[in-house]
CSV table of C-alpha atoms in Angstrom, one decimal:
chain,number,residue,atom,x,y,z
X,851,UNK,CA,190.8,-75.2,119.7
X,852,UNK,CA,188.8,-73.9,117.0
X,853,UNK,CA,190.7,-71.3,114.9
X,854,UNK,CA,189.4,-68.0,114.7
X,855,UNK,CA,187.6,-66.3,111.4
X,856,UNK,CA,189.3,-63.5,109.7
X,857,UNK,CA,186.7,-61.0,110.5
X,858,UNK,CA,187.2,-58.1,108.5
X,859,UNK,CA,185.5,-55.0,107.3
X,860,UNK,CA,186.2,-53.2,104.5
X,861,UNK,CA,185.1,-49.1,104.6
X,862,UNK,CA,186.8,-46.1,101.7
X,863,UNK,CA,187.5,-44.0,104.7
X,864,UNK,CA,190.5,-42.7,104.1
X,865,UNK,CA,193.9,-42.3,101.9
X,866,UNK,CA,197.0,-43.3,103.7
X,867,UNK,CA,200.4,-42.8,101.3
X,868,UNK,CA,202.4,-45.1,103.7
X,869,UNK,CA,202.1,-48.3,105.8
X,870,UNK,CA,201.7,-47.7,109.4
X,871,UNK,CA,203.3,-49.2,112.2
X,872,UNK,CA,200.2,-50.9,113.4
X,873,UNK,CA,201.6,-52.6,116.5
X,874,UNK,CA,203.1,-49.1,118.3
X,875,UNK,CA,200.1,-48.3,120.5
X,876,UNK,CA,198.5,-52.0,120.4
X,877,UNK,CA,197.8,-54.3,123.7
X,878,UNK,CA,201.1,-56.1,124.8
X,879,UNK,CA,199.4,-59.0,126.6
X,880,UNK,CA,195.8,-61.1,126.7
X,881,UNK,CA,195.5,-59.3,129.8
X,882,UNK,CA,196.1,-55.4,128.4
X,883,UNK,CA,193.6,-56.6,126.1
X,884,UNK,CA,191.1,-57.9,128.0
X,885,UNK,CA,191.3,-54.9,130.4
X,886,UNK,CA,190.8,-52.9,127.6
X,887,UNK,CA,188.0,-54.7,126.1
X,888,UNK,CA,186.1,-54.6,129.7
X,889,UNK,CA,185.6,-50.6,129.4
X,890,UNK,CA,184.1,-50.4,126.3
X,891,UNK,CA,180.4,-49.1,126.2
X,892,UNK,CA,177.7,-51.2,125.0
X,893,UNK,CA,174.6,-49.2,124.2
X,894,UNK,CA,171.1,-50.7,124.0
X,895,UNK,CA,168.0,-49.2,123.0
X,896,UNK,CA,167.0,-45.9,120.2
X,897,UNK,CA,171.1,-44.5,119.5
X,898,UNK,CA,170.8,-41.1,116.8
X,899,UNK,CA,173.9,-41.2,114.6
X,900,UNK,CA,175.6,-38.5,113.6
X,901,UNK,CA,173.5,-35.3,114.8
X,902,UNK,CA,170.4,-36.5,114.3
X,903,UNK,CA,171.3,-37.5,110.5
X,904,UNK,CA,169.7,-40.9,111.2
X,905,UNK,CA,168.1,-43.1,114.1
X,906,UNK,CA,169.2,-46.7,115.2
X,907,UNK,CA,166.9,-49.1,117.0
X,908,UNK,CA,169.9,-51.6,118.5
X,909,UNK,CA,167.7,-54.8,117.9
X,910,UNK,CA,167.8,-57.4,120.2
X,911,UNK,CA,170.9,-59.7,120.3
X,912,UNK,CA,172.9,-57.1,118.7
X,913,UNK,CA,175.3,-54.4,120.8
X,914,UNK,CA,176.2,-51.1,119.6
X,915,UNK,CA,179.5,-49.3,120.4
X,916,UNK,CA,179.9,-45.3,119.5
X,917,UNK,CA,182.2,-43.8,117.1
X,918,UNK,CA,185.0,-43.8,119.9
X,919,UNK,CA,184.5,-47.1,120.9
X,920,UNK,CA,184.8,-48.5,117.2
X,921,UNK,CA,187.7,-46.7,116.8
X,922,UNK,CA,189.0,-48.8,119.7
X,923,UNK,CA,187.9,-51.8,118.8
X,924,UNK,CA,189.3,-51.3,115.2
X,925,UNK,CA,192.4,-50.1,115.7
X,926,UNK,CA,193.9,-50.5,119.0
X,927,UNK,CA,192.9,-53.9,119.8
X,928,UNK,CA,191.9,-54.8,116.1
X,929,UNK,CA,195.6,-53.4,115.1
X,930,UNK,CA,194.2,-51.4,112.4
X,931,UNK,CA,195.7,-48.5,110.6
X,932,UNK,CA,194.5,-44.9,112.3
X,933,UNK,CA,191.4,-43.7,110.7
X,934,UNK,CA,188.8,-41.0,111.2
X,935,UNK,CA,186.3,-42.6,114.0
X,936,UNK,CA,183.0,-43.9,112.6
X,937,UNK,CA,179.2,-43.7,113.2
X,938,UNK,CA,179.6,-46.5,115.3
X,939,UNK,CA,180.3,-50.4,115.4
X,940,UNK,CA,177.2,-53.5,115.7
X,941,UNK,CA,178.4,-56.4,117.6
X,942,UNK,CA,176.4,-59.8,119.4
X,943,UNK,CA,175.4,-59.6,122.6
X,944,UNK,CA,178.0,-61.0,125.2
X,945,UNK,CA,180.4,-61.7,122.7
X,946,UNK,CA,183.1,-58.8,122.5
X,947,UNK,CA,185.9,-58.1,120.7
X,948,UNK,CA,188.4,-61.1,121.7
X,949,UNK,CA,185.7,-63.6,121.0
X,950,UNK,CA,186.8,-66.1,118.3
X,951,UNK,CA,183.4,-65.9,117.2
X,952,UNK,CA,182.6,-62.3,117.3
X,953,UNK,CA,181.2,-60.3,114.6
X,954,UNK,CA,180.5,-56.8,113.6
X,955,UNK,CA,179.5,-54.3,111.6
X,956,UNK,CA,180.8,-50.9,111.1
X,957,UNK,CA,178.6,-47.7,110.2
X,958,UNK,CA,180.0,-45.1,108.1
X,959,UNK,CA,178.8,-42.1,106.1
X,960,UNK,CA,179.4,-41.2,102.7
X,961,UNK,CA,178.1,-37.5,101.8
X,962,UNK,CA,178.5,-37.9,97.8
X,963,UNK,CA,174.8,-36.5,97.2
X,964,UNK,CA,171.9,-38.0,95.8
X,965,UNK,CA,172.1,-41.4,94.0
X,966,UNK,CA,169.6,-41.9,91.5
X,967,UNK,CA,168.5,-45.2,91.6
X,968,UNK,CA,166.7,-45.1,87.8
X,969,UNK,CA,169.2,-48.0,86.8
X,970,UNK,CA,168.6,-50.9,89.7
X,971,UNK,CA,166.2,-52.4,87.5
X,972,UNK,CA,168.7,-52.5,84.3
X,973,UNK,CA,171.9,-53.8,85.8
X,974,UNK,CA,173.0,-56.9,84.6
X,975,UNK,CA,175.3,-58.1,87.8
X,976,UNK,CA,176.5,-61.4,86.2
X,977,UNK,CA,178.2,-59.0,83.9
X,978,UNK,CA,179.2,-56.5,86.4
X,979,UNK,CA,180.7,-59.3,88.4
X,980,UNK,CA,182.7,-59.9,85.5
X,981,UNK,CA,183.9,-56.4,85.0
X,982,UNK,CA,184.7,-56.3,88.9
X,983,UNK,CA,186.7,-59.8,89.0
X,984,UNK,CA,188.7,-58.2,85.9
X,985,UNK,CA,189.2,-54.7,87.8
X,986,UNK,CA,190.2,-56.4,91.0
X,987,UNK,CA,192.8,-58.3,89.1
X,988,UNK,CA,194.2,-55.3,87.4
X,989,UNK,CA,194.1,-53.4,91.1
X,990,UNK,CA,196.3,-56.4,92.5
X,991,UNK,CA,198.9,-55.6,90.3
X,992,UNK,CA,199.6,-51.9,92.0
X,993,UNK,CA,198.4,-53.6,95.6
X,994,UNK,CA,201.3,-56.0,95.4
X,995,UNK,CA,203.7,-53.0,94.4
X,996,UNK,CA,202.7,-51.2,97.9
X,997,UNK,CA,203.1,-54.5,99.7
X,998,UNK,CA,199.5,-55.4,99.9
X,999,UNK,CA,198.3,-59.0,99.5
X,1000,UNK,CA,196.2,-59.7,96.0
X,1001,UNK,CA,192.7,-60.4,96.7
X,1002,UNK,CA,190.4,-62.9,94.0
X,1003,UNK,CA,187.0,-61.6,93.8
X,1004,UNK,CA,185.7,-65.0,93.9
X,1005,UNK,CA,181.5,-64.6,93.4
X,1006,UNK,CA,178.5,-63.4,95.0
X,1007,UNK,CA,177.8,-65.1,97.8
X,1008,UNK,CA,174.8,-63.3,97.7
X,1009,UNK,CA,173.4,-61.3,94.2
X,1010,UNK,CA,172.9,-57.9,94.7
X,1011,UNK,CA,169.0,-56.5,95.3
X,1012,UNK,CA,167.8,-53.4,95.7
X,1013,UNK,CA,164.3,-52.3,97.5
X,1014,UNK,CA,162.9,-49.2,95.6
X,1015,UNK,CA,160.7,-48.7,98.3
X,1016,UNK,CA,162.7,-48.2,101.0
X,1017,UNK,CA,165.6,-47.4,98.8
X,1018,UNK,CA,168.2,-50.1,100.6
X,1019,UNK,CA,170.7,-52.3,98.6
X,1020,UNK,CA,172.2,-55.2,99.7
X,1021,UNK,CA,174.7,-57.5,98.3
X,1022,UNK,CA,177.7,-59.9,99.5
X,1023,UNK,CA,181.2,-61.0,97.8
X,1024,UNK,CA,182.8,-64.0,98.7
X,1025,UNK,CA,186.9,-63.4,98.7
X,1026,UNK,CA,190.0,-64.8,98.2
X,1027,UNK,CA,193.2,-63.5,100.1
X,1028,UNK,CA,196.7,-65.1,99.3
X,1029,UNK,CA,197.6,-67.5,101.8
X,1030,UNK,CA,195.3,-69.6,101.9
X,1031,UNK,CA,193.3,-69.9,104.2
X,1032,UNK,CA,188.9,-70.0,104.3
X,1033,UNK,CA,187.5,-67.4,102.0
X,1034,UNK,CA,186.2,-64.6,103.8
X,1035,UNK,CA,182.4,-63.1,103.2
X,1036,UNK,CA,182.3,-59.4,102.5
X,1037,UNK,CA,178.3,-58.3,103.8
X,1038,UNK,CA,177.3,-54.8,102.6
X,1039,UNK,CA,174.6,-52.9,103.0
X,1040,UNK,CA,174.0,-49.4,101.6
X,1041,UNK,CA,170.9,-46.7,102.5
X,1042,UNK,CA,170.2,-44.1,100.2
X,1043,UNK,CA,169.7,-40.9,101.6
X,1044,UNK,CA,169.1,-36.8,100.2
X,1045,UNK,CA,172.8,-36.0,100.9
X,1046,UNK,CA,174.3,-39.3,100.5
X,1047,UNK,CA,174.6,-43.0,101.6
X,1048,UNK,CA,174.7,-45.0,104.9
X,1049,UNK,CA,177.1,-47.7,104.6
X,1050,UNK,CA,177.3,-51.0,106.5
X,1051,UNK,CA,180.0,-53.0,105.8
X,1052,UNK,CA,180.6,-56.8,107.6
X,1053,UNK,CA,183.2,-59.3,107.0
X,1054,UNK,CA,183.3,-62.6,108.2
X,1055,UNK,CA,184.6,-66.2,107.1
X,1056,UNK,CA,182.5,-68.2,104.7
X,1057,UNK,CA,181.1,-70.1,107.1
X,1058,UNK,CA,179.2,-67.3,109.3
X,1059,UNK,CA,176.9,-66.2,106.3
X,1060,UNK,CA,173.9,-67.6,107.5
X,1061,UNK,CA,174.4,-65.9,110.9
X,1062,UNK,CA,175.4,-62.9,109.3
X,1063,UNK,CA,172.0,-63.4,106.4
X,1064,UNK,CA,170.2,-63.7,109.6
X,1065,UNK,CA,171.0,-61.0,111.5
X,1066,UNK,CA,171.6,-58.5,107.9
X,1067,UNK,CA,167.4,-58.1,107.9
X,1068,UNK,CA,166.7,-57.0,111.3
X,1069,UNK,CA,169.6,-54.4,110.8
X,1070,UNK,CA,168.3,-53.2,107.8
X,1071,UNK,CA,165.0,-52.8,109.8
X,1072,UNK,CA,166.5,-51.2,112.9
X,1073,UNK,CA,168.3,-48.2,111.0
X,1074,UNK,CA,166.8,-45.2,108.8
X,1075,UNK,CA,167.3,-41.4,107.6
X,1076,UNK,CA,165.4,-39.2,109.8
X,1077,UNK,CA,163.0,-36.8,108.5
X,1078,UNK,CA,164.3,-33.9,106.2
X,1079,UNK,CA,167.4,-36.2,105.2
X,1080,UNK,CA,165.5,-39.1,103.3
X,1081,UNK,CA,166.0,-40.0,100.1
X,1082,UNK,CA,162.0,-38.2,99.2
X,1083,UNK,CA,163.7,-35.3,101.5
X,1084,UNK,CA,165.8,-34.2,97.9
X,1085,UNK,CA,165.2,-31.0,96.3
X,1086,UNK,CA,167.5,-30.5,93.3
X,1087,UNK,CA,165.6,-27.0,93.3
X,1088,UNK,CA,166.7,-26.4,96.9
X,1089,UNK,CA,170.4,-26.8,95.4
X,1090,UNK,CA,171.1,-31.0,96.9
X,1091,UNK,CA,173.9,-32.1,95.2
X,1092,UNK,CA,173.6,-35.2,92.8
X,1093,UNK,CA,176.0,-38.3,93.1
X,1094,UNK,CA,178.1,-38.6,90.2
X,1095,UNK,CA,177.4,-42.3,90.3
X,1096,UNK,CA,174.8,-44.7,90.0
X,1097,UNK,CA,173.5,-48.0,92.2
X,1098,UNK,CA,176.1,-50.1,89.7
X,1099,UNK,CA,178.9,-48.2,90.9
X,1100,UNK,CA,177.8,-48.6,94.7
X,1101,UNK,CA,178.0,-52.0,94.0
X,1102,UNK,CA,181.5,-52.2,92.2
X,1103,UNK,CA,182.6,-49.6,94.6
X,1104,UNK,CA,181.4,-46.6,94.4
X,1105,UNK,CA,183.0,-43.8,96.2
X,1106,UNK,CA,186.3,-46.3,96.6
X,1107,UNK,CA,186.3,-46.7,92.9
X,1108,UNK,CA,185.4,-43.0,92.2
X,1109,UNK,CA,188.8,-42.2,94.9
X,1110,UNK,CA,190.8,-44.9,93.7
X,1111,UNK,CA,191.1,-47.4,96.7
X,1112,UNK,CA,191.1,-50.3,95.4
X,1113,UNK,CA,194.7,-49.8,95.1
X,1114,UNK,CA,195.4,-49.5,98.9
X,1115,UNK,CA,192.2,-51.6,100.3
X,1116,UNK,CA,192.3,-51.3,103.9
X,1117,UNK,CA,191.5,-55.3,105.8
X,1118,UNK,CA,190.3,-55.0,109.0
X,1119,UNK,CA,190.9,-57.8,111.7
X,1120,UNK,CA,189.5,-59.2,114.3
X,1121,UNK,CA,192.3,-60.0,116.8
X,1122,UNK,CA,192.4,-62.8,119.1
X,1123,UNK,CA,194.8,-65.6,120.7
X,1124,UNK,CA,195.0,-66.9,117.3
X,1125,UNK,CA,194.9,-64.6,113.9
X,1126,UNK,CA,194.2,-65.8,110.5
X,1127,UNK,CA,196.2,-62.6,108.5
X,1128,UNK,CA,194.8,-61.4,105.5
X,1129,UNK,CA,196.1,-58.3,105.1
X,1130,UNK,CA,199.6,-56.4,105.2
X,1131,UNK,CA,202.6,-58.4,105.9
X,1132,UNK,CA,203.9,-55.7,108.4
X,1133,UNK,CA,200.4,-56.8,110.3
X,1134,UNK,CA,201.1,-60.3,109.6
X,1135,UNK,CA,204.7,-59.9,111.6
X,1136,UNK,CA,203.9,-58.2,114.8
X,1137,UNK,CA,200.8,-60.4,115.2
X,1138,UNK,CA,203.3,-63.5,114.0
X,1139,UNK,CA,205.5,-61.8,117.1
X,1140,UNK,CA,203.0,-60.9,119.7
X,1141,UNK,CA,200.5,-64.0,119.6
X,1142,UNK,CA,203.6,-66.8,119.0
X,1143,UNK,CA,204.6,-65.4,122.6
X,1144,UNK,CA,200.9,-65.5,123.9
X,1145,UNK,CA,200.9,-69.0,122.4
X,1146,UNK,CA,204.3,-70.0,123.9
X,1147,UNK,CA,202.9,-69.6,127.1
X,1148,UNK,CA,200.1,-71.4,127.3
């Protein structure tokens, strides 16, 4: 049987002080799951996020669940920590959350302002790579204090670029996770809007990049600001707020780094028969627990 990838998406939502019990309100059985699993709603078609703030056009072979759903997904079967619900989650068709080959990719919101993009053209990643392999390494330091495995910034697995046009960056890491273990890809995708930026964050193993590559343009397509809240929309005369960050930061982290998460980096899973655990060791344990059984009996 063919192990399943560490799917994983990593969003700055929120702050937590304390590690959750993740397992409390989590599927007790394949079969909880599954029923579970069999009422989300998959949505087709034109979706407008987040009172009318943006439209998505779901493109073919792709699924979209709503904020709810995600939150579902994320944390109940996922076994997630709690978290605010987001925009909304991507997923392949017919392949749902239990799937050892599933996917996705959560939306979230960031309203931070306006972020000029005047320095796209003068960042030197090879040497912000550098500076973010050295930051990570200092953040694994605290991470392991609160319990938290260390993570190795490994590379790009693909360089950052920026359209000026249509004012969408794109980048991916590839990471390490103690362990052992494939490394895991880390997609992102951020749209620049008046008030702030969409963010699109997918996590998969190493070896789904080119799915992932392949599917990252057509969702880049699919997705915008509507009018009155596109990046030409800002009015620094009509009193829009300006980021206090550039596209370099968005890349090294942006609001996360501005907050301080790296510190507490939330690792979502994908949860299945069979887990590879990146994350918390209290996750590692009831998974450890609850799959052994599942295993056990077949």
């Amino acid at each position: 049987m063919k192990t399943p990838a560490a799917v994983a998406l990593l969003i700055a939502v929120v702050t937590i002080s304390s590690v959750p019990c993740y397992g409390q309100d989590r599927p007790k059985t394949r079969d909880e799951a599954e029923a579970l699993a069999a009422k989300l709603q998959y949505q087709r078609g034109e979706v407008v996020l987040k009172d009318g703030l943006a439209t998505l056009k779901v493109p073919d072979g792709i699924e979209f669940l709503n904020g709810r759903d995600a939150h579902t997904v994320l944390v109940t079967l996922w076994g997630n920590p709690p978290m605010p619900d987001p925009l909304g989650l991507l997923m392949p068709v017919n392949v749902g959350p239990l799937n050892p080959e599933s996917w996705a990719v959560i939306i979230t919101y960031e309203e931070e302002g306006y972020v000029k993009d005047k320095d796209a053209e003068k960042i030197d990643y090879a040497d912000l790579l550098k500076q973010m392999q050295k930051d990570t390494r200092e953040a694994n330091k605290q991470r392991e204090k609160e319990g938290y495995a260390p993570i190795e910034l490994v590379g790009w697995a693909a360089p950052p670029r920026y359209d000026k046009e249509l004012h969408k960056l794109y980048w991916a890491k590839q990471l390490k996770f103690s362990g052992g273990g494939e490394d895991t890809l880390n997609y992102n995708i951020r749209m620049l809007g008046r008030r702030g930026v969409l963010v699109l964050n997918a996590v998969a193993a190493m070896s789904q990049l080119p799915e992932i590559e392949a599917n990252a343009p057509k969702i880049l397509a699919a997705i915008d600001f509507n009018p009155g809240n596109r990046y030409a929309d800002f009015s620094e005369a009509s009193g829009d707020k300006v980021a206090s960050y550039g596209i370099a930061a968005l890349v090294a982290g942006g609001v996360a780094a501005k907050l301080g998460l790296f510190k507490g980096l939330w690792i979502f899973l994908l949860g299945a028969k069979k887990f590879v655990i990146i994350a918390v060791v209290a996750v590692a344990a009831w998974v450890r627990k609850l799959f052994g059984k599942n295993k056990a009996a077949t």
